[in-house]
Coordinates of C-alpha atoms in Angstrom, one line a residue:
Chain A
X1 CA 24.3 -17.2 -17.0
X2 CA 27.6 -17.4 -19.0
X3 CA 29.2 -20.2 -20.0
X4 CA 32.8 -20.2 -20.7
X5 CA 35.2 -22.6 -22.7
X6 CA 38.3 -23.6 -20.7
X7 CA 40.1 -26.8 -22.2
X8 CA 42.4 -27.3 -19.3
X9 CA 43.6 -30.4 -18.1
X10 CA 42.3 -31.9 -15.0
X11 CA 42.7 -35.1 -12.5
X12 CA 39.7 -37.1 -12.9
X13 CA 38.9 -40.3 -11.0
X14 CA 37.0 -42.0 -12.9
X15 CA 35.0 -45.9 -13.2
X16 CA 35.0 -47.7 -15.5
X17 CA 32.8 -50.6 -16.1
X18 CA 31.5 -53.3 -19.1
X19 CA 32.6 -50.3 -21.8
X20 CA 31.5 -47.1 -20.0
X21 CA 33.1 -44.8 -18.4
X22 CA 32.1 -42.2 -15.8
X23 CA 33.8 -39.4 -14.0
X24 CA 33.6 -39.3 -10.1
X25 CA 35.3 -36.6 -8.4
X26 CA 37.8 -33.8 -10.6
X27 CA 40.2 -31.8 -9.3
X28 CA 40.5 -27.8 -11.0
X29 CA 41.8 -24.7 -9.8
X30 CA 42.7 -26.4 -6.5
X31 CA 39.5 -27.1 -5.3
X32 CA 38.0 -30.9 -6.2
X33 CA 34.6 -31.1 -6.9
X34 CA 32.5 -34.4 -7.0
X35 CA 30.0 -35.0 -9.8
X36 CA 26.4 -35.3 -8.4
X37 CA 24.7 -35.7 -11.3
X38 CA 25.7 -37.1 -15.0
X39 CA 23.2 -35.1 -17.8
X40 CA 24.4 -36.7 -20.3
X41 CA 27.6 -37.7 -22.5
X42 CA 28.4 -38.2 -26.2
X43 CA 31.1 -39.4 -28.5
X44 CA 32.8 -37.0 -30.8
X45 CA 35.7 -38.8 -33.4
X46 CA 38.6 -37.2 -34.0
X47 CA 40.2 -39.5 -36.6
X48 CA 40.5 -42.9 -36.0
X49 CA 40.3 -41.3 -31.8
X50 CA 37.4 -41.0 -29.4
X51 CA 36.4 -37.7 -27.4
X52 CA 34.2 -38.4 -24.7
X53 CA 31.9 -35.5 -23.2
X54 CA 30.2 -35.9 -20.4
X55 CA 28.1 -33.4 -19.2
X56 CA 27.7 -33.1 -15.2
X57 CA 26.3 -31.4 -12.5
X58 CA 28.9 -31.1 -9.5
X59 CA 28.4 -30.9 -6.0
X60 CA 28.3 -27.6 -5.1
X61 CA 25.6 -27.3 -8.2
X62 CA 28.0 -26.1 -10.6
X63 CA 27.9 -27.3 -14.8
X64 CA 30.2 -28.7 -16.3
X65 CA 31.4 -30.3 -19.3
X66 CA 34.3 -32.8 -18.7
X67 CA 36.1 -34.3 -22.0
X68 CA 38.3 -37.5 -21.8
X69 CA 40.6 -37.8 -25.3
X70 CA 41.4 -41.6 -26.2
X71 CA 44.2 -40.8 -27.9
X72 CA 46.5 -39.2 -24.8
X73 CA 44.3 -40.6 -21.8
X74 CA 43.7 -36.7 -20.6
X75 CA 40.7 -35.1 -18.9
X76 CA 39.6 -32.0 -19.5
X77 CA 37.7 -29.5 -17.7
X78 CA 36.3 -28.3 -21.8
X79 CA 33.1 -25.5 -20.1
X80 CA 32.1 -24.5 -17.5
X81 CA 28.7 -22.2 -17.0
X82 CA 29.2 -19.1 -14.5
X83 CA 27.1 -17.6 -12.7
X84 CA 23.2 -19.0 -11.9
Chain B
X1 CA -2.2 -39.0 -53.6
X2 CA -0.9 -42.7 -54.0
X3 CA -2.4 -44.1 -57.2
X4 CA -0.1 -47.2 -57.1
X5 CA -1.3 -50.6 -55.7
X6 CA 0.5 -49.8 -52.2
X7 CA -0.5 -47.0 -50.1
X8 CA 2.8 -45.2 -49.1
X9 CA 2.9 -44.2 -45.4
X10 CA 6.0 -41.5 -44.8
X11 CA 7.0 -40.2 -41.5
X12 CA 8.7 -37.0 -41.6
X13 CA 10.3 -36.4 -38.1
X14 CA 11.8 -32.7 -37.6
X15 CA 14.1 -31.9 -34.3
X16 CA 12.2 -28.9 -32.4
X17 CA 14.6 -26.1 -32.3
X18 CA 17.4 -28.5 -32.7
X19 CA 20.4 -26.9 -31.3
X20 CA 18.4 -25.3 -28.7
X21 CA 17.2 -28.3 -27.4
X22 CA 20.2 -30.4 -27.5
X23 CA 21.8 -27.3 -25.2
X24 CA 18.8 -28.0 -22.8
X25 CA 18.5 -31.7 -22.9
X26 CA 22.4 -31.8 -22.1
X27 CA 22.0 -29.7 -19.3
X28 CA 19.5 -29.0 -16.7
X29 CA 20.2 -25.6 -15.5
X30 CA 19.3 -24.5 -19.6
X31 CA 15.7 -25.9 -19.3
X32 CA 12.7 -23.5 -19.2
X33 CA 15.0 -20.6 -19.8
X34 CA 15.3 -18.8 -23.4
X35 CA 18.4 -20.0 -25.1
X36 CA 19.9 -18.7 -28.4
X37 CA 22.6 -20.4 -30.3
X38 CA 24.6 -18.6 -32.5
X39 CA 26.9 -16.8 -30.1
X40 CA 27.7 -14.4 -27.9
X41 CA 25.9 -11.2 -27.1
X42 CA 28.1 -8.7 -27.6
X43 CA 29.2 -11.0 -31.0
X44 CA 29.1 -9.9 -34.5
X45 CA 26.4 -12.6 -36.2
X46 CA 22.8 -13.6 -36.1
X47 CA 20.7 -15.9 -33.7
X48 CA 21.1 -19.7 -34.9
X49 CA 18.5 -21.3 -33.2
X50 CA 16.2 -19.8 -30.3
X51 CA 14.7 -21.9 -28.2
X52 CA 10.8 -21.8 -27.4
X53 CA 11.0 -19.9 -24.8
X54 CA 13.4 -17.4 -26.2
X55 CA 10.8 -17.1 -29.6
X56 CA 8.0 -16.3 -26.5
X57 CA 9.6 -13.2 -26.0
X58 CA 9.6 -12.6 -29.6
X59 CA 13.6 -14.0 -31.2
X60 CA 13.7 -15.5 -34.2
X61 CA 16.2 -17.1 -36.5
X62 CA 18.5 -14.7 -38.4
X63 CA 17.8 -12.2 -35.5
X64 CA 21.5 -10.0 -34.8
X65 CA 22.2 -11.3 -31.8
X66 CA 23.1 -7.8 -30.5
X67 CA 19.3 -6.8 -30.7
X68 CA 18.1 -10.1 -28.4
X69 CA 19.3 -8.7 -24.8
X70 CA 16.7 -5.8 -25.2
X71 CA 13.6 -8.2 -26.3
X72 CA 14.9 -10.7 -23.5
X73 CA 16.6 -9.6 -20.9
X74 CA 17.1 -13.4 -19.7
X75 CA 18.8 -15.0 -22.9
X76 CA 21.4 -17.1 -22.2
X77 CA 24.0 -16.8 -25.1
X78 CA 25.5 -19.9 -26.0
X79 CA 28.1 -20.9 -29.1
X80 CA 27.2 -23.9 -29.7
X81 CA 29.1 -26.6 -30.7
X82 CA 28.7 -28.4 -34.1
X83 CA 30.2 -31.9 -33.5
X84 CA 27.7 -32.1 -30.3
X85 CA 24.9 -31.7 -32.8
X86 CA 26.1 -34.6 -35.0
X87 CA 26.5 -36.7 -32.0
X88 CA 23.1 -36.2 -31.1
X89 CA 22.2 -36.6 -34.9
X90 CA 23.6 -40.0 -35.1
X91 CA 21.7 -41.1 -32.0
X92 CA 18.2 -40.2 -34.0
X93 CA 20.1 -42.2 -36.9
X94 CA 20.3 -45.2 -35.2
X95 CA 16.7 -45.2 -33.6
X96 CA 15.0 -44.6 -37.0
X97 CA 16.9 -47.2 -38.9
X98 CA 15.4 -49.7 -36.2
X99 CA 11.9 -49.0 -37.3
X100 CA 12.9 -49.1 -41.0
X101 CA 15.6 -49.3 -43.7
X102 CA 14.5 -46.6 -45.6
X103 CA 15.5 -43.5 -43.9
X104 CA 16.0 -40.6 -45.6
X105 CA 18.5 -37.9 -43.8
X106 CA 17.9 -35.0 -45.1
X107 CA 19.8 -32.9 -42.3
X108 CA 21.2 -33.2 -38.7
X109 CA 18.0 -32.8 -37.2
X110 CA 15.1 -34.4 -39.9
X111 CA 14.3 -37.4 -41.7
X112 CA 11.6 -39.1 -43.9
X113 CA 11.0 -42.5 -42.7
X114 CA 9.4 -44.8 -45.4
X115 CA 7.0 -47.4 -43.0
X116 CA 5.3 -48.7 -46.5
X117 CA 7.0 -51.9 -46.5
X118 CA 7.0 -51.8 -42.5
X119 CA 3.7 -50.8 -40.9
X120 CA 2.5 -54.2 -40.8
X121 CA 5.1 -54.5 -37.9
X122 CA 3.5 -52.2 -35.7
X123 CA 0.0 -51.8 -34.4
X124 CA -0.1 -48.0 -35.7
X125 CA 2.0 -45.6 -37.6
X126 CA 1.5 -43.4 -34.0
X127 CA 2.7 -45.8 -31.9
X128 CA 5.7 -45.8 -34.1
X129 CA 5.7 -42.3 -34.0
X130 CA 5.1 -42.3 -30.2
X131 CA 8.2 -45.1 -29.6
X132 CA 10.5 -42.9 -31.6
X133 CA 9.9 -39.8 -30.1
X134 CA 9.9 -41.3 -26.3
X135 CA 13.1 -43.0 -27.2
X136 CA 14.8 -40.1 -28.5
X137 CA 13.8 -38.0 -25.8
X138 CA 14.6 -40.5 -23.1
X139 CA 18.2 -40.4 -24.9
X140 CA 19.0 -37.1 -25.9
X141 CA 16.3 -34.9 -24.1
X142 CA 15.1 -33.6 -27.7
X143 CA 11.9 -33.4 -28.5
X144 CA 10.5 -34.5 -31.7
X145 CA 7.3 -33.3 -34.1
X146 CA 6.3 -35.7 -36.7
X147 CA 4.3 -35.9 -39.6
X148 CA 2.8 -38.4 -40.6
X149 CA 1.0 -38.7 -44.4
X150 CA 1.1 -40.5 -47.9
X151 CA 3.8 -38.5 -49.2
X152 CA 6.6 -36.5 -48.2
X153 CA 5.0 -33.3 -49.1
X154 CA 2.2 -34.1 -46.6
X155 CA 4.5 -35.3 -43.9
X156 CA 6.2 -32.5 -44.1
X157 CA 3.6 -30.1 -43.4
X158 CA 2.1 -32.1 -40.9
X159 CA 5.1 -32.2 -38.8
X160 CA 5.1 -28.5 -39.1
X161 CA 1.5 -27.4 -37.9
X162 CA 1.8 -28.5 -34.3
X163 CA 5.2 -28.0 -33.4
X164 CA 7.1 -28.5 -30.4
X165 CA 6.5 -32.4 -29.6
X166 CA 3.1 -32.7 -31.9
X167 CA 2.1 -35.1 -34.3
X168 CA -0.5 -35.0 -36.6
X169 CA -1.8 -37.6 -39.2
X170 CA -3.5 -37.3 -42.0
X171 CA -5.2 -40.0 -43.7
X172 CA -5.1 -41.5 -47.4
X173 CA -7.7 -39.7 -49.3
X174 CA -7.6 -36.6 -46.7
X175 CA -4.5 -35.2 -48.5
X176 CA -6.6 -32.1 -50.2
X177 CA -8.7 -31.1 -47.8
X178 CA -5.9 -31.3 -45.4
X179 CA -4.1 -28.5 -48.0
X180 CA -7.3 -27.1 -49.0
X181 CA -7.1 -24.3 -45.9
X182 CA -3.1 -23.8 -45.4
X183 CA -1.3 -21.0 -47.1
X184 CA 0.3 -21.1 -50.2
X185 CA 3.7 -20.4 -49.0
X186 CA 3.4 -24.1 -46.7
X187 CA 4.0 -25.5 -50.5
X188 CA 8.0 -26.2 -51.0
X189 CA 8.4 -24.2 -54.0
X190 CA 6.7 -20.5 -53.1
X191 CA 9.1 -18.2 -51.6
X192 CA 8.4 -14.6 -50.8
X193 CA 8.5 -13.7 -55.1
X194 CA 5.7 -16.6 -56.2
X195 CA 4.0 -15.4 -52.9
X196 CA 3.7 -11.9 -54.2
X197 CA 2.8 -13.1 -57.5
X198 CA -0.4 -15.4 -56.2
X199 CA -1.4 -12.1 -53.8
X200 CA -1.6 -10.1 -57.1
X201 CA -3.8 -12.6 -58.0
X202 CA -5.9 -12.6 -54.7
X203 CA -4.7 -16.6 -53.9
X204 CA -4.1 -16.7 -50.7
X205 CA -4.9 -20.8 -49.9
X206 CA -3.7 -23.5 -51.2
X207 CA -7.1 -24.7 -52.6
X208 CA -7.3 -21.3 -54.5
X209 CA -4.1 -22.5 -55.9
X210 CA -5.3 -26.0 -56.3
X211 CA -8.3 -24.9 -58.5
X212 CA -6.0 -22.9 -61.2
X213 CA -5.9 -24.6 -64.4
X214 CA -2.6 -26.0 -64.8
X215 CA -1.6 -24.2 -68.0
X216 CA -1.7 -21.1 -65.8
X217 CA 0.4 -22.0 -63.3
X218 CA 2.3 -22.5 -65.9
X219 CA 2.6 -19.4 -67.4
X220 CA 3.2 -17.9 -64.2
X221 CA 6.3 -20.0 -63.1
X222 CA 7.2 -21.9 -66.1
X223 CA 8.4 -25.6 -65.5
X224 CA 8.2 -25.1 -61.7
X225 CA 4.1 -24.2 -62.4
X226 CA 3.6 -28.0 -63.5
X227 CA 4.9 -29.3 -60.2
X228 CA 3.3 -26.5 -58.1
X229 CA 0.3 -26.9 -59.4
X230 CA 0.6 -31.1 -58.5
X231 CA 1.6 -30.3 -55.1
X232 CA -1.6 -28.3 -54.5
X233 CA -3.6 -30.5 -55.2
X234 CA -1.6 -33.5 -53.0
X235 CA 0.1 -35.0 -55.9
X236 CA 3.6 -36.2 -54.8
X237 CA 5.7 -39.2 -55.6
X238 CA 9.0 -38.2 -54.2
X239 CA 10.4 -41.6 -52.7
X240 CA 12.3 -41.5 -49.3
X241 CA 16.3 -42.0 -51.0
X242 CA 18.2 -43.3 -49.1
X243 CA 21.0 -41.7 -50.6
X244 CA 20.2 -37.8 -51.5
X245 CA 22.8 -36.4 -53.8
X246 CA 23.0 -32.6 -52.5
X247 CA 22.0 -29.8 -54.9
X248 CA 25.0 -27.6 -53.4
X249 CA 27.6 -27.3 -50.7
X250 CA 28.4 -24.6 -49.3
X251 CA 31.2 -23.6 -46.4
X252 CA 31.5 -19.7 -45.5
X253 CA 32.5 -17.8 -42.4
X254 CA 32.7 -14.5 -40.8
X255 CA 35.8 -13.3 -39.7
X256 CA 36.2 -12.2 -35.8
X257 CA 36.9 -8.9 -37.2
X258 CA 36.9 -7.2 -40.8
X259 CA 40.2 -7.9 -42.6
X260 CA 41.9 -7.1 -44.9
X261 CA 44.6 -9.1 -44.8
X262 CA 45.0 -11.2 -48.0
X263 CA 47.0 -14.1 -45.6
X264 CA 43.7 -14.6 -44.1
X265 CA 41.7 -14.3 -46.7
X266 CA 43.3 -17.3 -49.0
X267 CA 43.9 -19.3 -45.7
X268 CA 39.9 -18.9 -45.2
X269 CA 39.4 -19.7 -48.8
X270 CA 41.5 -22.7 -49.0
X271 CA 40.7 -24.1 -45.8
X272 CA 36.7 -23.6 -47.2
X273 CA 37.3 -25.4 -50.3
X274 CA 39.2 -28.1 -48.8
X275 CA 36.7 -29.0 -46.3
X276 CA 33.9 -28.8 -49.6
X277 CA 36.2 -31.1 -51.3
X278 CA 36.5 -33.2 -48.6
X279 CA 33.3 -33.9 -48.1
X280 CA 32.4 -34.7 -51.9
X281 CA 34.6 -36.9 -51.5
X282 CA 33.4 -39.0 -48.6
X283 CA 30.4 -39.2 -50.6
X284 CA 32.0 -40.2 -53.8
X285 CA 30.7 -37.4 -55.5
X286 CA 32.1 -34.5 -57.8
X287 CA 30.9 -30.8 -58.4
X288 CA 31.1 -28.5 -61.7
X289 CA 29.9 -25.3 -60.6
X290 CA 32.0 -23.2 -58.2
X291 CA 30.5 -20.3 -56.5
X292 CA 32.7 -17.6 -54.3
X293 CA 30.8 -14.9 -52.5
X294 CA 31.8 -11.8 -50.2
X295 CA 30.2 -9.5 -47.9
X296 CA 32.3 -5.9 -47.2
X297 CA 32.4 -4.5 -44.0
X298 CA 30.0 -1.9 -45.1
X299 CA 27.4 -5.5 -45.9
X300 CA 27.6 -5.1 -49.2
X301 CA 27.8 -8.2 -51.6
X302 CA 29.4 -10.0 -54.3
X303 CA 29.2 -13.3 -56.1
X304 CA 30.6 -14.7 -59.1
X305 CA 30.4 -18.3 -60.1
X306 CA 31.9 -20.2 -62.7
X307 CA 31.8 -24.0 -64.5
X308 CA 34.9 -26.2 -64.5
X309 CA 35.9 -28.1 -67.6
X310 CA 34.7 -31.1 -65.6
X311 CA 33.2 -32.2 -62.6
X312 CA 36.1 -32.0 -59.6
X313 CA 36.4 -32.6 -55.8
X314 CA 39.9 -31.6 -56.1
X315 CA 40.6 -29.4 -53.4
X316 CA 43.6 -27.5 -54.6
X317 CA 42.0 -27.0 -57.9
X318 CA 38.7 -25.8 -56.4
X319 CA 41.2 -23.3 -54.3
X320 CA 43.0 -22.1 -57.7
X321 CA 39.0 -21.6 -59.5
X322 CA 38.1 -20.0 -55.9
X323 CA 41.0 -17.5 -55.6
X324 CA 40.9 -16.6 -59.2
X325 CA 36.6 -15.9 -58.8
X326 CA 37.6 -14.4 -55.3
X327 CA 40.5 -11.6 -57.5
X328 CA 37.7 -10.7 -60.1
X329 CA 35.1 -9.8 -57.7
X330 CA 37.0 -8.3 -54.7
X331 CA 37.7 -4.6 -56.2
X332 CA 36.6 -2.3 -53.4
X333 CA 39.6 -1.4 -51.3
X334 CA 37.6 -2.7 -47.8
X335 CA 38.1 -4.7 -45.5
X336 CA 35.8 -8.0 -45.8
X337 CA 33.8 -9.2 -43.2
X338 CA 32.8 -12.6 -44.4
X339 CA 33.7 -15.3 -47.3
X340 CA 32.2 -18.2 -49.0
X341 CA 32.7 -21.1 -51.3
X342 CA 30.0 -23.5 -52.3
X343 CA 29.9 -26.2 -55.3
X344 CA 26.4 -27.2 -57.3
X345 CA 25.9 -29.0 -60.2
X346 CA 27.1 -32.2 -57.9
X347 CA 27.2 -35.2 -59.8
X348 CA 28.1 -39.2 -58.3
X349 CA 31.7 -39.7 -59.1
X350 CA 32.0 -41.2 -62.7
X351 CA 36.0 -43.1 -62.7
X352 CA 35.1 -44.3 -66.2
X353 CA 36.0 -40.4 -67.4
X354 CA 38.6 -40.2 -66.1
X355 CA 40.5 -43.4 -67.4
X356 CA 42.9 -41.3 -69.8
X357 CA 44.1 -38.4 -68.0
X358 CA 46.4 -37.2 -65.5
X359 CA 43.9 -36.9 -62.6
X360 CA 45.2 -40.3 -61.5
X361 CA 48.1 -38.7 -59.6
X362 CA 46.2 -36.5 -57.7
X363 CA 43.2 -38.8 -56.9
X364 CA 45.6 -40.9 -55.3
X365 CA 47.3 -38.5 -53.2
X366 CA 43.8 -37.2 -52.5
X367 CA 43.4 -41.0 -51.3
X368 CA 46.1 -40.7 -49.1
X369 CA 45.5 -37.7 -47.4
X370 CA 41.6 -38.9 -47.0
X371 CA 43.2 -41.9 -45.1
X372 CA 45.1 -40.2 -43.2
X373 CA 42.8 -37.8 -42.1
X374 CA 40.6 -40.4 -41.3
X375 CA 43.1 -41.7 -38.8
X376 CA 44.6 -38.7 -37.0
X377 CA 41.7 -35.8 -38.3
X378 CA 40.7 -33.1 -40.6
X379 CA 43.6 -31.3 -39.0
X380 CA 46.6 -34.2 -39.4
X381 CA 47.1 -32.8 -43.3
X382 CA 46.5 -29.1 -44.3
X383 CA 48.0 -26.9 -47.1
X384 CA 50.1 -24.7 -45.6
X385 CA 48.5 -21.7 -46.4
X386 CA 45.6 -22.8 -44.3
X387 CA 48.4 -22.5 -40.8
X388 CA 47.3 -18.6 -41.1
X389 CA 44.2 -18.9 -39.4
X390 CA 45.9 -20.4 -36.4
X391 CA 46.4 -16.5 -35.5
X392 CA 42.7 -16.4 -35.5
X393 CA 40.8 -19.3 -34.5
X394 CA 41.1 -22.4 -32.3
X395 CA 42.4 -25.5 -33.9
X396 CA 41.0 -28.9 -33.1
X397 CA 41.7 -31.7 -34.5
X398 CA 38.9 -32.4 -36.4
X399 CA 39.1 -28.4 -37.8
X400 CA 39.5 -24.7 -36.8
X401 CA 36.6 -23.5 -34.6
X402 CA 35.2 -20.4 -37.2
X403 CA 33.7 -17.1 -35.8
X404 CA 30.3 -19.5 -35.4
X405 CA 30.7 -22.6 -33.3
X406 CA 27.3 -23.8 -34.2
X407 CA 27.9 -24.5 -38.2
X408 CA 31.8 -24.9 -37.7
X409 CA 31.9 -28.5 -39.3

């Protein structure tokens, strides 16, 4: 198991609700997945701007760890683990 | 031992292979199998943290990370990512400071909790102990070890002994028979020289150390003896600070590959010494003594240090006393394989000396560029010597990412 850092942007769609935000389905390489299961997720500051990681489990059981940046409104796919 | 009117009750509470964890609590696939942080396998560098199931098969801390595949052929290799760890840190900082106001941090991953002036709040100092950990957990999926004791010495040993998730408690009046069968080298204080020292002189326990006359301890290490010789025997008043003023920072890094390239070599120092200085100055706080040291590519060592006029936290004028250290100790003709800076003899920030000179001018560009790198990042304002390690690393916005993810902060 290998895990691999990637920092490429992404489509997310994403929900938001009273202050959170979670990722629903991303779109990478073509192919979108759909995030089964949230692991976990913290803040990182960056100045005065917010990085949100969120770590998830998608549906075809791959890991991944999505980032959202306040300061441009851009998803990224930031790691992704290879292999099992 | 408390002899004052209050019995002090301190919790120290100590992060079980922090890193580690926090790789496994963030993500399922991690847990159960042995994880080292520190980098990759076929890295340069040493083995971070290993997880518990990775020190099973026999890793440990400082390991190069090149020898781990062959111990355990299952390691999973990760770089770890330092701003993760502080995220998780401040989560820990926000449940302790719930239980009590006096908190002292003493790095990411432990604390002493003073509950003197709180326990009557809560049926026991376990159930506190209990509600922290399960909290933290819950949160983070870290688990804790805590110690619970009369002093910070005994806390800290206790939180030690039955490590990872265990707590153990030891009683007011308990605190030398609690020592009484540990090792000597438990006491903060004996390293491997003192431990040597007391073999030579067949003490191997800490109540063999305990029954010394004082005097001879004192012969033996001098002023340290004194407060050796108190800790044996459970004497410690430490308070839980809430604010610790650092005996040293330090900032170092191995290059991706030995260099000779003197570009590099100032943008790492510079780029070091700012990030020292910037810090000091977050905490309002100045240093005297500035360290460089060096490791060749063949690991061999240098170090040269040297005191300022006065106390700074200056970064181009930590750079100018860094490069100049850095010119008087780098003679070999080869390549270097790792740098670093540090600053002791830290000192709170005194304004009152500096009234009548011309330090004013650069404390309030200083100012300036603190602001603005609070705003935009540690990477909005650089020196522009420091650009040269964009050939090298990747560059966030809160810093360069440095050959070890783990510590880059």
């Amino acid at each position: 198991m290998t895990f691999e850092d990637i920092f490429e942007s992404i489509e997310v769609i994403s929900h938001f609700k009273e202050g959170s935000l979670k990722p629903l389905r991303f779109k990478w390489n073509g192919r979108v997945y759909k995030v089964r299961q949230m692991n976990g997720h913290w803040v990182s500051h960056q100045g005065y701007n917010k990085q949100y990681h969120f770590s998830v489990i998608s549906d075809s059981s791959d890991y991944f760890e999505l980032l959202f940046d306040s300061s441009d409104f851009e998803w990224q796919v930031a790691r992704v683990c290879l292999g099992g | 031992m408390q002899t004052g009117k209050f019995q002090r009750l301190i919790l120290h509470i100590d992060a079980d292979a922090f890193f580690a964890s926090v790789e496994q609590g963030f993500n399922p696939l991690l847990r159960g199998k042995p994880v080292i942080v520190g980098g990759r396998e076929n890295q340069r560098g040493v083995v971070h943290t290993a997880s518990y199931e990775a020190r099973a098969c026999g890793i440990y801390t400082g390991m190069a990370l090149g020898q781990v595949r062959s111990q355990c052929p299952e390691a999973v290799f990760l770089k770890g990512n330092y701003e993760h760890y502080r995220a998780v840190s401040r989560v820990f900082q926000e449940v302790y400071l719930r239980y009590t106001p006096a908190v002292e941090f003493t790095s990411l991953d432990d604390a002493y909790l003073d509950m003197t002036g709180a326990q009557h709040l809560y049926p026991s100092p376990e159930w506190v102990a209990k509600a922290i950990t399960t909290e933290v957990f819950a949160k983070t999926g870290v688990g804790l070890s805590v110690g619970i004791g009369s002093s910070k010495l005994i806390a800290r040993i206790a939180s030690g002994l039955k490590k990872p998730r265990g707590m153990v408690h030891v009683p007011a009046g308990e605190e030398r028979s609690f020592l009484a069968g540990l090792p000597v080298d438990v006491l903060p204080g004996i390293g491997r020289g003192a431990k040597d020292k007391l073999t030579d002189l067949h003490i191997f326990k800490v109540k063999e150390l305990a029954a010394l006359p004082r005097i001879v301890l004192e012969q033996l290490f001098g002023k340290n003896g004194v407060k050796l010789w108190e800790l044996a025997n459970g004497y410690d008043e430490r308070p839980v600070q809430r604010r610790i003023i650092p005996g040293q920072i330090s900032r170092e890094t191995s290059f991706e590959e030995d260099t000779g390239d003197i570009t590099i070599i100032k943008g790492a120092l510079q780029y070091l010494t700012e990030r020292i200085a910037k810090k000091l100055r977050e905490q309002d706080l100045a240093g005297r003594t500035l360290s460089v040291k060096i490791r060749y590519s063949d690991f061999r060592r240098n170090a040269k240090s040297r005191s300022l006029n006065s106390p700074t936290n200056n970064g181009s004028e930590m750079y100018h006393q860094a490069f100049q250290l850095f010119e008087e100790i780098c003679l070999r003709r080869i390549r270097l394989r790792h740098v670093g800076v540090s600053i002791s003899n830290i000192e709170p920030l005194n304004y009152q000396s500096f009234l009548f000179n011309d330090k004013s001018r650069q404390e309030a560009l200083n100012r300036a560029v603190d602001d603005i790198r609070d705003r935009f990042g540690f990477m909005a304002m650089l020196p522009a010597d420091n650009l040269e390690l964009k050939r090298k690393y990747r560059m966030e916005p809160h810093g360069y990412i440095l050959h070890n993810p783990a510590l880059t902060r």
